[in-house]
Amino acid sequence: MNYQSDGILKALQAQLLAIVFAFTSFTALGQDSDELLEPSEAFAFSIEVISADQVMVNWAIAPGYYMYLDKFAFDAKPAGVGISKVDRPKGKIKNDEFFGEVGIYENEAQFQLTLSRFASDPGTLLLDAVGQGCNEPIGVCYPPIQHSV
């Protein structure tokens, strides 16, 4: 390689570095890293016992956030209790740059669970609920969030 090629290469590297720096500075304007909410704030979880065999599970989803429709899972314990039905709300289709078309929930994800009791007194019910969501403007996805109640 000659000196002229080295000079051109260094000039291109400097320009590329300047473009990357300008882009990251521009996208960071108005987006303080403190704006990313804690998972419990972005996806506030609550549960309501409707009856002995009905439970309402709810995630209040903060503005600018969403949760994946297919990432929700529920499990009931002890062995004498099971979930026989999950009423899921209809989601919205989003074109995700990594996963293609996916179903999502915005604002709220509310599920009504119907429980089946296989024992006369199965004891205290323990419900595990898992969901996963992302922040839209910053583009950060959280790992799956599990709640046990």
Coordinates of N, CA and C in Angstrom, one line a residue:
M1 N 0.8 -1.2 0.0 CA 0.0 0.0 0.0 C 0.9 1.2 0.0
N2 N 0.5 2.3 -0.7 CA 1.3 3.5 -0.8 C 0.8 4.5 0.2
Y3 N 1.5 5.6 0.3 CA 1.1 6.7 1.2 C -0.2 7.3 0.8
Q4 N -0.5 7.4 -0.5 CA -1.7 8.0 -0.9 C -2.9 7.2 -0.5
S5 N -2.8 5.8 -0.6 CA -3.9 4.9 -0.2 C -4.1 5.0 1.3
D6 N -3.0 5.1 2.1 CA -3.1 5.2 3.5 C -3.8 6.5 3.9
G7 N -3.5 7.6 3.2 CA -4.1 8.9 3.5 C -5.6 8.8 3.2
I8 N -6.0 8.2 2.1 CA -7.4 8.1 1.8 C -8.1 7.2 2.8
L9 N -7.5 6.1 3.2 CA -8.1 5.2 4.2 C -8.3 5.9 5.5
K10 N -7.3 6.7 5.9 CA -7.4 7.4 7.2 C -8.5 8.5 7.1
A11 N -8.6 9.2 6.0 CA -9.6 10.2 5.8 C -11.0 9.5 5.9
L12 N -11.2 8.4 5.2 CA -12.5 7.7 5.2 C -12.8 7.2 6.7
Q13 N -11.8 6.7 7.4 CA -12.1 6.3 8.8 C -12.5 7.5 9.6
A14 N -11.8 8.6 9.4 CA -12.2 9.8 10.2 C -13.6 10.3 9.9
Q15 N -14.0 10.2 8.6 CA -15.3 10.7 8.2 C -16.4 9.7 8.8
L16 N -16.1 8.4 8.7 CA -17.0 7.4 9.3 C -17.2 7.6 10.8
L17 N -16.1 7.8 11.4 CA -16.1 8.0 12.9 C -17.0 9.3 13.2
A18 N -16.8 10.3 12.4 CA -17.6 11.6 12.6 C -19.0 11.3 12.4
I19 N -19.4 10.6 11.4 CA -20.8 10.3 11.1 C -21.4 9.4 12.2
V20 N -20.7 8.4 12.7 CA -21.2 7.6 13.8 C -21.4 8.5 15.1
F21 N -20.4 9.3 15.4 CA -20.5 10.2 16.5 C -21.7 11.1 16.4
A22 N -21.8 11.7 15.2 CA -23.0 12.7 15.0 C -24.3 12.0 15.2
F23 N -24.4 10.7 14.6 CA -25.6 10.0 14.7 C -26.0 9.6 16.1
T24 N -25.0 9.1 16.9 CA -25.3 8.8 18.3 C -25.6 10.0 19.1
S25 N -24.9 11.1 18.8 CA -25.2 12.3 19.6 C -26.6 12.8 19.3
F26 N -27.0 12.8 18.0 CA -28.3 13.2 17.6 C -29.4 12.4 18.2
T27 N -29.3 11.1 18.2 CA -30.3 10.2 18.7 C -30.4 10.3 20.2
A28 N -29.3 10.6 20.8 CA -29.3 10.7 22.3 C -29.9 12.0 22.8
L29 N -30.0 13.1 21.9 CA -30.6 14.3 22.3 C -32.1 14.1 22.7
G30 N -32.4 14.6 23.9 CA -33.8 14.4 24.4 C -34.1 13.0 24.9
Q31 N -33.1 12.2 24.9 CA -33.3 10.8 25.4 C -32.3 10.5 26.4
D32 N -32.5 11.0 27.6 CA -31.6 10.7 28.7 C -31.7 9.3 29.1
S33 N -30.6 8.6 29.5 CA -30.6 7.2 29.8 C -31.6 7.0 31.0
D34 N -31.8 8.0 31.8 CA -32.7 7.9 32.9 C -34.2 7.7 32.5
E35 N -34.5 7.9 31.2 CA -35.9 7.8 30.7 C -36.3 6.3 30.7
L36 N -35.4 5.4 30.6 CA -35.8 4.0 30.5 C -36.3 3.6 31.9
L37 N -37.6 3.1 32.0 CA -38.2 2.8 33.2 C -37.7 1.4 33.7
E38 N -37.8 1.3 35.0 CA -37.6 0.0 35.6 C -38.7 -1.0 35.2
P39 N -38.5 -2.3 35.0 CA -39.5 -3.2 34.6 C -40.8 -3.1 35.3
S40 N -40.7 -2.9 36.7 CA -42.0 -2.8 37.5 C -42.8 -1.6 37.2
E41 N -42.1 -0.5 36.7 CA -42.8 0.7 36.3 C -43.3 0.6 34.9
A42 N -42.5 0.1 34.0 CA -42.9 0.0 32.6 C -44.1 -1.0 32.4
F43 N -44.1 -2.1 33.2 CA -45.1 -3.1 33.1 C -45.6 -3.5 34.5
A44 N -46.5 -2.6 35.0 CA -47.0 -2.7 36.4 C -48.0 -3.9 36.5
F45 N -47.6 -4.9 37.3 CA -48.4 -6.1 37.4 C -49.4 -6.1 38.6
S46 N -50.6 -6.6 38.4 CA -51.5 -6.7 39.4 C -52.4 -8.0 39.2
I47 N -53.0 -8.4 40.2 CA -53.9 -9.6 40.2 C -55.1 -9.4 41.0
E48 N -56.2 -9.9 40.5 CA -57.5 -9.8 41.3 C -58.2 -11.1 41.3
V49 N -58.5 -11.6 42.5 CA -59.3 -12.8 42.6 C -60.7 -12.5 42.4
I50 N -61.3 -13.1 41.4 CA -62.8 -12.8 41.1 C -63.6 -13.8 41.8
S51 N -63.2 -15.1 41.8 CA -63.9 -16.1 42.6 C -62.9 -17.3 42.8
A52 N -63.4 -18.4 43.4 CA -62.6 -19.5 43.7 C -61.9 -20.1 42.5
D53 N -62.6 -19.9 41.3 CA -62.0 -20.5 40.1 C -61.7 -19.5 39.0
Q54 N -61.8 -18.2 39.3 CA -61.5 -17.1 38.3 C -60.5 -16.1 38.9
V55 N -59.5 -15.8 38.1 CA -58.4 -14.8 38.5 C -58.2 -13.9 37.3
M56 N -58.1 -12.6 37.6 CA -57.8 -11.6 36.6 C -56.4 -11.2 36.8
V57 N -55.5 -11.3 35.7 CA -54.1 -10.9 35.8 C -54.0 -9.7 34.8
N58 N -53.3 -8.7 35.3 CA -53.2 -7.4 34.5 C -51.8 -6.9 34.6
W59 N -51.4 -6.4 33.4 CA -50.2 -5.6 33.3 C -50.6 -4.2 32.8
A60 N -50.3 -3.2 33.5 CA -50.5 -1.8 33.0 C -49.2 -1.4 32.3
I61 N -49.3 -1.1 31.0 CA -48.1 -0.9 30.2 C -48.0 0.6 30.0
A62 N -46.8 1.1 30.4 CA -46.5 2.6 30.3 C -46.5 3.0 28.9
P63 N -46.8 4.3 28.6 CA -46.7 4.9 27.3 C -45.3 4.7 26.7
G64 N -45.3 4.4 25.4 CA -44.0 4.1 24.8 C -43.4 2.7 24.9
Y65 N -44.2 1.9 25.6 CA -43.8 0.5 25.9 C -44.8 -0.4 25.3
Y66 N -44.5 -1.7 25.1 CA -45.4 -2.7 24.6 C -44.9 -4.1 25.1
M67 N -45.8 -5.0 25.1 CA -45.5 -6.4 25.5 C -45.9 -7.4 24.4
Y68 N -45.1 -8.4 24.3 CA -45.3 -9.4 23.2 C -46.4 -10.3 23.6
L69 N -47.4 -10.5 22.7 CA -48.5 -11.4 22.9 C -48.1 -12.8 23.2
D70 N -47.2 -13.3 22.5 CA -46.8 -14.7 22.6 C -45.8 -15.0 23.7
K71 N -45.4 -14.0 24.5 CA -44.4 -14.2 25.6 C -45.1 -14.4 26.9
F72 N -46.4 -14.4 27.0 CA -47.1 -14.6 28.3 C -47.2 -16.1 28.6
A73 N -47.0 -16.4 29.9 CA -47.2 -17.8 30.3 C -47.7 -17.8 31.7
F74 N -48.5 -18.8 32.1 CA -49.1 -18.9 33.4 C -49.0 -20.3 33.9
D75 N -48.8 -20.4 35.2 CA -48.7 -21.8 35.8 C -49.3 -21.6 37.2
A76 N -50.1 -22.6 37.6 CA -50.7 -22.7 39.0 C -50.1 -23.8 39.7
K77 N -49.9 -23.6 41.0 CA -49.4 -24.6 42.0 C -50.3 -24.6 43.2
P78 N -50.4 -25.6 43.9 CA -49.8 -26.9 43.9 C -50.4 -27.8 42.9
A79 N -50.0 -29.1 43.0 CA -50.4 -30.1 42.0 C -51.9 -30.2 41.8
G80 N -52.7 -29.9 42.9 CA -54.1 -30.0 42.9 C -54.9 -28.9 42.1
V81 N -54.2 -28.0 41.5 CA -54.8 -26.9 40.8 C -54.1 -26.7 39.4
G82 N -55.0 -26.4 38.4 CA -54.5 -26.2 37.1 C -55.2 -25.0 36.5
I83 N -54.7 -24.5 35.4 CA -55.3 -23.5 34.6 C -56.0 -24.2 33.4
S84 N -57.3 -24.1 33.4 CA -58.1 -24.8 32.4 C -58.3 -23.9 31.2
K85 N -58.3 -22.6 31.4 CA -58.6 -21.6 30.3 C -58.0 -20.3 30.5
V86 N -57.5 -19.7 29.5 CA -56.9 -18.3 29.5 C -57.6 -17.5 28.5
D87 N -58.4 -16.5 28.9 CA -59.0 -15.6 28.0 C -58.0 -14.5 27.7
R88 N -57.5 -14.4 26.5 CA -56.5 -13.4 26.1 C -57.2 -12.3 25.2
P89 N -56.8 -11.1 25.5 CA -57.3 -10.0 24.6 C -56.7 -10.1 23.3
K90 N -57.4 -9.6 22.3 CA -56.8 -9.6 20.9 C -55.7 -8.5 20.9
G91 N -54.6 -8.8 20.4 CA -53.5 -7.9 20.3 C -53.5 -7.1 19.0
K92 N -52.4 -6.3 18.9 CA -52.2 -5.5 17.7 C -51.0 -6.1 17.0
I93 N -51.0 -6.0 15.6 CA -49.9 -6.5 14.9 C -48.8 -5.4 14.7
K94 N -47.6 -5.8 15.0 CA -46.4 -4.9 14.9 C -45.4 -5.5 14.0
N95 N -44.8 -4.7 13.1 CA -43.7 -5.3 12.3 C -42.4 -5.0 13.1
D96 N -41.9 -6.0 13.7 CA -40.7 -5.9 14.5 C -39.5 -6.2 13.6
E97 N -38.5 -5.3 13.8 CA -37.3 -5.4 12.9 C -36.5 -6.7 13.1
F98 N -36.7 -7.3 14.2 CA -35.9 -8.6 14.5 C -36.8 -9.8 14.3
F99 N -38.1 -9.7 14.6 CA -39.0 -10.9 14.6 C -40.0 -10.9 13.5
G100 N -40.1 -9.9 12.7 CA -41.1 -9.8 11.7 C -42.4 -9.3 12.3
E101 N -43.5 -9.9 11.8 CA -44.9 -9.5 12.3 C -45.1 -10.3 13.6
V102 N -45.4 -9.5 14.7 CA -45.7 -10.1 16.0 C -46.9 -9.4 16.6
G103 N -47.6 -10.1 17.4 CA -48.7 -9.6 18.2 C -48.2 -8.9 19.4
I104 N -48.7 -7.7 19.7 CA -48.3 -7.0 20.9 C -49.5 -6.4 21.6
Y105 N -49.3 -6.0 22.9 CA -50.2 -5.3 23.7 C -49.6 -3.9 24.0
E106 N -50.4 -2.9 23.9 CA -50.0 -1.5 24.4 C -51.0 -1.1 25.4
N107 N -50.6 -0.3 26.3 CA -51.5 0.3 27.4 C -51.8 -0.7 28.5
E108 N -52.4 -1.9 28.1 CA -52.8 -2.9 29.1 C -52.8 -4.3 28.4
A109 N -52.5 -5.3 29.3 CA -52.6 -6.7 28.9 C -53.4 -7.3 30.0
Q110 N -54.6 -7.8 29.8 CA -55.4 -8.3 30.9 C -55.9 -9.7 30.5
F111 N -55.7 -10.7 31.4 CA -56.0 -12.1 31.1 C -56.9 -12.6 32.2
Q112 N -58.0 -13.3 31.8 CA -58.8 -13.9 32.8 C -58.5 -15.4 32.8
L113 N -58.1 -15.9 33.9 CA -57.7 -17.3 34.1 C -58.8 -18.1 34.8
T114 N -59.2 -19.2 34.2 CA -60.1 -20.1 34.8 C -59.3 -21.3 35.4
L115 N -59.5 -21.5 36.7 CA -58.8 -22.6 37.4 C -59.6 -23.8 37.6
S116 N -58.9 -25.0 37.5 CA -59.5 -26.3 37.8 C -58.9 -26.8 39.0
R117 N -59.7 -27.2 40.0 CA -59.2 -27.8 41.2 C -59.4 -29.3 41.2
F118 N -58.3 -30.0 41.3 CA -58.4 -31.5 41.2 C -58.4 -32.1 42.6
A119 N -58.3 -31.4 43.6 CA -58.3 -31.9 45.0 C -59.4 -31.1 45.7
S120 N -60.0 -31.7 46.7 CA -61.0 -31.0 47.5 C -60.5 -29.7 48.1
D121 N -59.3 -29.8 48.7 CA -58.6 -28.6 49.3 C -57.2 -28.6 48.9
P122 N -56.8 -28.1 47.7 CA -55.4 -28.1 47.3 C -54.5 -27.3 48.1
G123 N -55.0 -26.5 49.0 CA -54.1 -25.6 49.8 C -54.0 -24.2 49.2
T124 N -53.0 -23.5 49.6 CA -52.8 -22.2 49.1 C -52.4 -22.2 47.6
L125 N -53.0 -21.4 46.8 CA -52.8 -21.3 45.4 C -51.5 -20.4 45.2
L126 N -50.6 -20.8 44.4 CA -49.5 -20.0 43.9 C -49.6 -19.9 42.4
L127 N -49.6 -18.7 42.0 CA -49.7 -18.4 40.5 C -48.4 -17.8 40.0
D128 N -47.8 -18.4 39.0 CA -46.6 -17.8 38.3 C -47.1 -17.2 37.0
A129 N -46.7 -15.9 36.8 CA -47.1 -15.2 35.5 C -45.8 -14.6 34.9
V130 N -45.7 -14.9 33.6 CA -44.5 -14.4 32.9 C -44.9 -13.5 31.7
G131 N -44.2 -12.4 31.5 CA -44.4 -11.6 30.3 C -43.2 -10.9 29.9
Q132 N -43.1 -10.5 28.7 CA -41.9 -9.8 28.2 C -42.3 -8.6 27.3
G133 N -41.6 -7.5 27.5 CA -41.9 -6.3 26.8 C -40.7 -5.5 26.4
C134 N -41.0 -4.4 25.7 CA -39.9 -3.5 25.1 C -40.3 -2.1 25.2
N135 N -39.3 -1.2 25.1 CA -39.5 0.2 25.0 C -39.4 0.6 23.5
E136 N -40.4 1.3 23.0 CA -40.4 1.6 21.6 C -39.4 2.7 21.2
P137 N -39.4 3.8 21.8 CA -38.6 4.9 21.3 C -37.1 4.6 21.4
I138 N -36.6 4.0 22.5 CA -35.2 3.7 22.6 C -34.8 2.4 22.0
G139 N -35.8 1.5 21.9 CA -35.6 0.2 21.2 C -34.9 -0.8 22.1
V140 N -35.2 -0.8 23.4 CA -34.7 -1.7 24.4 C -35.7 -2.7 24.8
C141 N -35.4 -4.0 24.7 CA -36.3 -5.1 25.2 C -35.8 -5.6 26.5
Y142 N -36.7 -5.9 27.4 CA -36.4 -6.4 28.7 C -36.4 -7.9 28.7
P143 N -35.7 -8.5 29.6 CA -35.8 -10.0 29.6 C -37.1 -10.4 30.2
P144 N -37.6 -11.6 30.0 CA -38.9 -12.0 30.6 C -39.0 -11.7 32.1
I145 N -40.1 -11.2 32.5 CA -40.4 -10.8 33.9 C -41.3 -11.8 34.5
Q146 N -40.9 -12.4 35.6 CA -41.8 -13.4 36.3 C -42.3 -12.8 37.6
H147 N -43.6 -13.1 37.8 CA -44.3 -12.7 39.1 C -44.8 -14.0 39.7
S148 N -44.6 -14.2 41.0 CA -45.2 -15.3 41.7 C -46.0 -14.7 42.8
V149 N -47.3 -15.0 42.8 CA -48.2 -14.5 43.8 C -49.1 -15.7 44.4

